[in-house]
Coordinates of C-alpha atoms in Angstrom, one line a residue:
M1 CA -0.1 33.9 -29.9
Q2 CA 2.5 31.5 -28.5
R3 CA 3.6 28.7 -30.8
R4 CA 3.5 25.3 -29.2
A5 CA 4.7 21.8 -30.1
F6 CA 3.5 18.6 -28.4
L7 CA 4.7 15.0 -28.8
A8 CA 2.1 12.3 -29.2
G9 CA 2.5 9.4 -26.8
S10 CA 0.0 7.1 -28.6
T11 CA 2.2 5.1 -31.0
L12 CA 1.7 1.4 -30.6
A13 CA 3.7 -1.7 -31.5
L14 CA 1.7 -4.4 -33.1
L15 CA 3.5 -7.2 -31.3
A16 CA 5.3 -7.7 -28.0
A17 CA 8.7 -6.2 -27.5
P18 CA 11.2 -7.9 -29.9
R19 CA 14.4 -9.5 -28.9
A20 CA 17.7 -7.7 -28.4
A21 CA 20.2 -7.4 -31.2
R22 CA 21.8 -10.7 -32.2
A23 CA 24.7 -11.7 -34.4
Q24 CA 23.7 -12.3 -38.1
P25 CA 24.6 -15.7 -39.7
A26 CA 28.0 -15.5 -41.3
G27 CA 27.9 -15.1 -45.1
K28 CA 24.1 -14.5 -45.2
V29 CA 23.1 -11.6 -47.4
W30 CA 19.5 -10.4 -46.7
R31 CA 17.4 -9.0 -49.5
I32 CA 15.2 -6.3 -48.1
G33 CA 12.3 -4.7 -50.1
F34 CA 11.3 -1.2 -49.4
L35 CA 7.9 -0.2 -50.8
S36 CA 6.7 3.4 -50.6
S37 CA 3.7 5.3 -51.8
G38 CA 5.9 8.4 -52.0
F39 CA 8.5 10.0 -54.0
T40 CA 12.1 9.0 -54.6
T41 CA 13.3 12.5 -54.1
A42 CA 11.3 13.0 -50.8
G43 CA 11.9 9.6 -49.3
G44 CA 15.6 10.0 -48.3
D45 CA 15.1 10.9 -44.6
L46 CA 12.7 8.0 -44.0
R47 CA 14.9 5.5 -45.8
K48 CA 17.9 6.7 -43.8
A49 CA 15.9 6.0 -40.6
V50 CA 15.0 2.5 -41.8
V51 CA 18.7 1.8 -42.7
A52 CA 19.9 3.1 -39.4
G53 CA 17.3 1.0 -37.5
L54 CA 18.4 -2.1 -39.3
A55 CA 22.1 -1.4 -38.6
D56 CA 21.2 -1.3 -34.9
F57 CA 20.4 -5.0 -35.3
G58 CA 23.3 -6.0 -37.5
Y59 CA 21.8 -5.5 -41.0
R60 CA 24.2 -3.3 -42.8
E61 CA 23.5 -2.0 -46.3
G62 CA 26.2 -2.9 -48.7
Q63 CA 27.6 -5.6 -46.4
N64 CA 25.0 -8.2 -45.4
A65 CA 21.9 -6.4 -46.7
I66 CA 20.8 -5.4 -50.1
F67 CA 17.9 -3.0 -50.5
H68 CA 15.4 -3.2 -53.4
D69 CA 13.6 0.2 -53.3
R70 CA 10.3 0.7 -55.0
Y71 CA 8.5 4.2 -55.0
A72 CA 5.1 4.7 -56.4
E73 CA 5.7 8.5 -56.8
A74 CA 2.1 9.0 -55.5
R75 CA 0.7 6.9 -58.3
F76 CA -1.2 4.6 -56.0
E77 CA -2.4 2.3 -58.9
R78 CA 1.3 1.3 -59.3
L79 CA 1.6 -0.1 -55.7
P80 CA 0.3 -3.7 -56.6
V81 CA 2.8 -3.8 -59.6
L82 CA 5.7 -2.7 -57.4
A83 CA 4.8 -5.2 -54.7
A84 CA 4.6 -8.0 -57.2
E85 CA 8.1 -7.1 -58.4
L86 CA 9.5 -7.4 -54.9
V87 CA 7.8 -10.8 -54.5
R88 CA 9.4 -12.0 -57.8
L89 CA 12.8 -10.8 -56.5
R90 CA 12.2 -13.2 -53.5
V91 CA 13.1 -10.7 -50.9
D92 CA 13.4 -11.9 -47.3
V93 CA 11.2 -9.1 -46.0
I94 CA 9.2 -6.1 -47.3
I95 CA 9.3 -2.9 -45.4
T96 CA 6.4 -0.6 -46.3
Q97 CA 5.9 3.1 -45.9
T98 CA 2.2 4.3 -45.6
T99 CA -0.9 2.2 -45.1
S100 CA -1.6 2.0 -48.8
A101 CA 1.8 0.3 -49.4
A102 CA 1.2 -2.1 -46.5
L103 CA -2.1 -3.1 -48.1
A104 CA -0.6 -3.7 -51.5
A105 CA 2.2 -5.8 -50.0
K106 CA -0.3 -7.9 -48.0
R107 CA -2.3 -8.6 -51.2
A108 CA 0.8 -9.5 -53.1
T109 CA 2.1 -12.2 -50.8
P110 CA 0.7 -14.3 -48.0
T111 CA 4.2 -15.6 -47.0
I112 CA 6.9 -13.0 -47.2
P113 CA 7.1 -11.1 -43.9
I114 CA 5.9 -7.5 -44.1
V115 CA 7.0 -4.8 -41.7
A116 CA 4.8 -1.7 -41.8
V117 CA 6.2 1.6 -40.7
A118 CA 4.9 5.2 -41.1
A119 CA 1.4 3.7 -41.4
S120 CA -1.8 4.9 -39.8
D121 CA -4.7 2.9 -38.3
L122 CA -3.7 -0.5 -39.7
V123 CA -6.7 -2.0 -37.9
G124 CA -9.2 0.5 -39.2
T125 CA -8.0 0.1 -42.8
G126 CA -8.0 -3.7 -42.7
V127 CA -4.3 -4.3 -42.9
V128 CA -4.3 -6.3 -39.7
A129 CA -7.0 -7.9 -37.6
S130 CA -6.0 -6.3 -34.3
L131 CA -3.0 -4.8 -32.6
A132 CA -2.7 -7.8 -30.2
R133 CA -3.1 -10.4 -33.0
P134 CA -2.3 -8.9 -36.3
G135 CA -2.4 -12.3 -38.0
A136 CA -1.2 -13.2 -41.5
N137 CA 2.3 -12.0 -42.3
V138 CA 2.2 -8.4 -41.3
T139 CA 3.8 -6.9 -38.3
G140 CA 5.5 -3.6 -37.4
L141 CA 4.3 -0.3 -36.0
S142 CA 1.2 1.7 -36.4
F143 CA 0.6 5.2 -35.1
L144 CA -3.0 5.9 -34.1
G145 CA -3.8 8.6 -36.6
T146 CA -7.4 8.9 -35.6
E147 CA -6.5 9.5 -31.9
V148 CA -3.8 11.9 -32.8
A149 CA -6.1 13.9 -35.1
V150 CA -8.9 14.0 -32.5
K151 CA -6.3 15.3 -30.0
Q152 CA -5.1 17.9 -32.5
M153 CA -8.7 19.1 -32.9
Q154 CA -9.1 19.3 -29.1
L155 CA -5.9 21.2 -28.6
L156 CA -6.8 23.6 -31.4
T157 CA -10.1 24.5 -29.7
E158 CA -8.2 25.1 -26.5
I159 CA -5.6 27.3 -28.2
A160 CA -8.1 29.1 -30.3
P161 CA -11.5 29.0 -28.6
A162 CA -13.2 31.1 -31.3
A163 CA -12.4 28.5 -33.9
A164 CA -15.8 26.7 -34.2
R165 CA -15.9 25.8 -37.9
L166 CA -12.9 23.6 -38.6
A167 CA -11.5 22.0 -41.7
F168 CA -9.4 18.8 -42.0
L169 CA -6.8 19.3 -44.8
A170 CA -5.9 15.9 -46.2
S171 CA -6.1 13.6 -49.3
R172 CA -8.8 11.1 -50.1
A173 CA -6.2 9.2 -52.2
F174 CA -5.3 7.3 -49.0
E175 CA -7.4 5.0 -46.9
A176 CA -6.4 6.4 -43.5
P177 CA -7.6 10.0 -43.8
S178 CA -11.2 8.9 -44.5
V179 CA -11.1 6.7 -41.4
T180 CA -9.7 9.6 -39.4
F181 CA -12.2 12.1 -40.7
R182 CA -15.1 9.9 -39.5
E183 CA -13.6 10.0 -36.0
L184 CA -13.2 13.8 -36.2
E185 CA -16.9 14.1 -37.1
R186 CA -17.9 11.9 -34.2
A187 CA -15.8 13.9 -31.7
A188 CA -16.6 17.4 -33.0
P189 CA -20.1 17.9 -31.3
A190 CA -18.6 17.3 -27.8
L191 CA -16.1 20.0 -28.5
G192 CA -18.8 22.4 -29.8
V193 CA -17.4 22.6 -33.3
S194 CA -18.1 21.3 -36.8
V195 CA -15.5 19.9 -39.1
R196 CA -15.4 19.4 -42.9
F197 CA -13.0 17.6 -45.2
V198 CA -10.9 19.8 -47.5
E199 CA -9.2 17.7 -50.1
T200 CA -5.7 18.1 -51.4
T201 CA -4.4 16.4 -54.5
L202 CA -1.0 15.6 -56.0
R203 CA -0.4 19.1 -57.2
P204 CA -2.8 21.2 -55.1
D205 CA -3.4 24.9 -55.7
Y206 CA -3.1 25.9 -52.0
P207 CA -3.9 29.5 -52.5
A208 CA -7.2 28.4 -54.1
V209 CA -7.8 25.9 -51.3
F210 CA -7.3 28.6 -48.7
A211 CA -9.5 31.1 -50.6
A212 CA -12.3 28.5 -50.7
M213 CA -12.0 27.9 -46.9
A214 CA -12.2 31.6 -46.3
R215 CA -15.4 31.8 -48.4
D216 CA -16.9 28.9 -46.4
G217 CA -16.2 30.6 -43.1
V218 CA -13.6 28.1 -41.9
T219 CA -12.1 29.4 -38.6
G220 CA -9.6 26.7 -37.7
L221 CA -7.5 24.1 -39.5
V222 CA -6.2 20.6 -38.7
V223 CA -3.5 19.8 -41.3
A224 CA -2.9 16.1 -41.9
S225 CA 0.6 14.8 -42.5
G226 CA 0.9 13.1 -45.8
L227 CA 2.6 12.8 -49.2
F228 CA 0.8 15.8 -50.6
N229 CA 0.9 18.2 -47.6
N230 CA 4.4 17.5 -46.3
P231 CA 6.3 18.8 -49.3
A232 CA 4.3 22.0 -49.2
W233 CA 4.6 22.6 -45.5
G234 CA 6.2 26.0 -45.9
R235 CA 3.5 27.2 -48.2
I236 CA 0.7 25.9 -46.0
V237 CA 2.1 27.7 -42.9
E238 CA 2.6 30.9 -44.9
L239 CA -1.0 30.9 -46.1
A240 CA -2.5 30.1 -42.7
A241 CA -0.5 33.0 -41.2
R242 CA -1.6 35.3 -44.0
D243 CA -5.2 34.5 -43.4
R244 CA -4.8 34.5 -39.6
L245 CA -6.2 31.0 -39.6
P246 CA -5.4 29.1 -36.5
A247 CA -3.9 25.8 -37.6
I248 CA -2.4 22.7 -35.9
Y249 CA 0.1 20.5 -37.7
A250 CA 1.5 17.0 -37.2
A251 CA 5.2 17.7 -36.5
R252 CA 7.5 20.2 -34.7
P253 CA 9.2 21.4 -38.0
W254 CA 5.9 23.1 -39.0
V255 CA 6.0 25.1 -35.8
E256 CA 9.7 25.9 -36.2
A257 CA 8.7 27.3 -39.6
G258 CA 6.2 29.6 -38.0
G259 CA 3.1 27.4 -37.5
L260 CA 0.9 27.9 -34.5
A261 CA 1.0 24.5 -32.9
S262 CA 1.8 20.8 -33.6
Y263 CA 0.9 17.5 -32.1
G264 CA 2.3 14.3 -33.4
Y265 CA 5.1 11.7 -33.2
N266 CA 8.8 11.7 -34.0
R267 CA 8.6 10.2 -37.5
A268 CA 12.3 9.4 -37.9
E269 CA 12.6 7.7 -34.5
F270 CA 9.4 5.9 -35.0
T271 CA 10.6 4.6 -38.4
R272 CA 14.0 3.6 -37.0
Q273 CA 12.2 1.0 -34.9
A274 CA 11.6 -1.1 -38.1
G275 CA 14.8 -2.9 -37.3
R276 CA 13.3 -4.5 -34.2
Y277 CA 10.6 -6.1 -36.3
V278 CA 12.9 -7.3 -39.1
D279 CA 15.1 -8.9 -36.5
R280 CA 12.6 -11.5 -35.2

């Protein structure tokens, strides 16, 4: 079966287009907080994209910008503590990765500007009131994870018409996947399929997960992007191929590794746009 990669066109900015780059005040050193739900070892590419995006607008690490990085290492209960640390450091702005991090930052401060990147469904999870009027001190970019996932499910049924009993592989440790799954359940009947939530954890036993799906008669798989699935992308692709289970993924690298199809957004380019929202 031909492998396919699609690019989602449904990423939305929360505010109107920001200004063009401007010269930064001479002598000013900006203190930038970076709050992530993820792992220090796995966050390098995302952080590089943030740094590159800020450099586009004149904020250069080690020159006029100091970064204060805080990683929760997937221990979500630590996010409020880490957000409070950044507030005590009196950073000028907090850039957050993941919806959970954005929520923690919002609860930690009503005044420090928060720029959310790599976050899904900020409205549905209560981070902002609406895309047009986010309110409070939160701005940035949100990809419409629910719409992307529904489109993934639709594409999977077109690529593999026999796939009628689907599974959504994601973690309930995050707010966004639960919101997304509810939309998948609503959309499934119109596509003539059913869908169930298959949960992954911090250290998932993927062979056992796939064995359980086989026992339950799962015939198609939508794999969510996330802190738990992303580091194991090679293993997930391998197991899906072994079981001849049609699966759709969130990014092109999964297809390049042998996956059947992907539909999603360019994560690095999306994240790089954070600079536009810091420079306001």
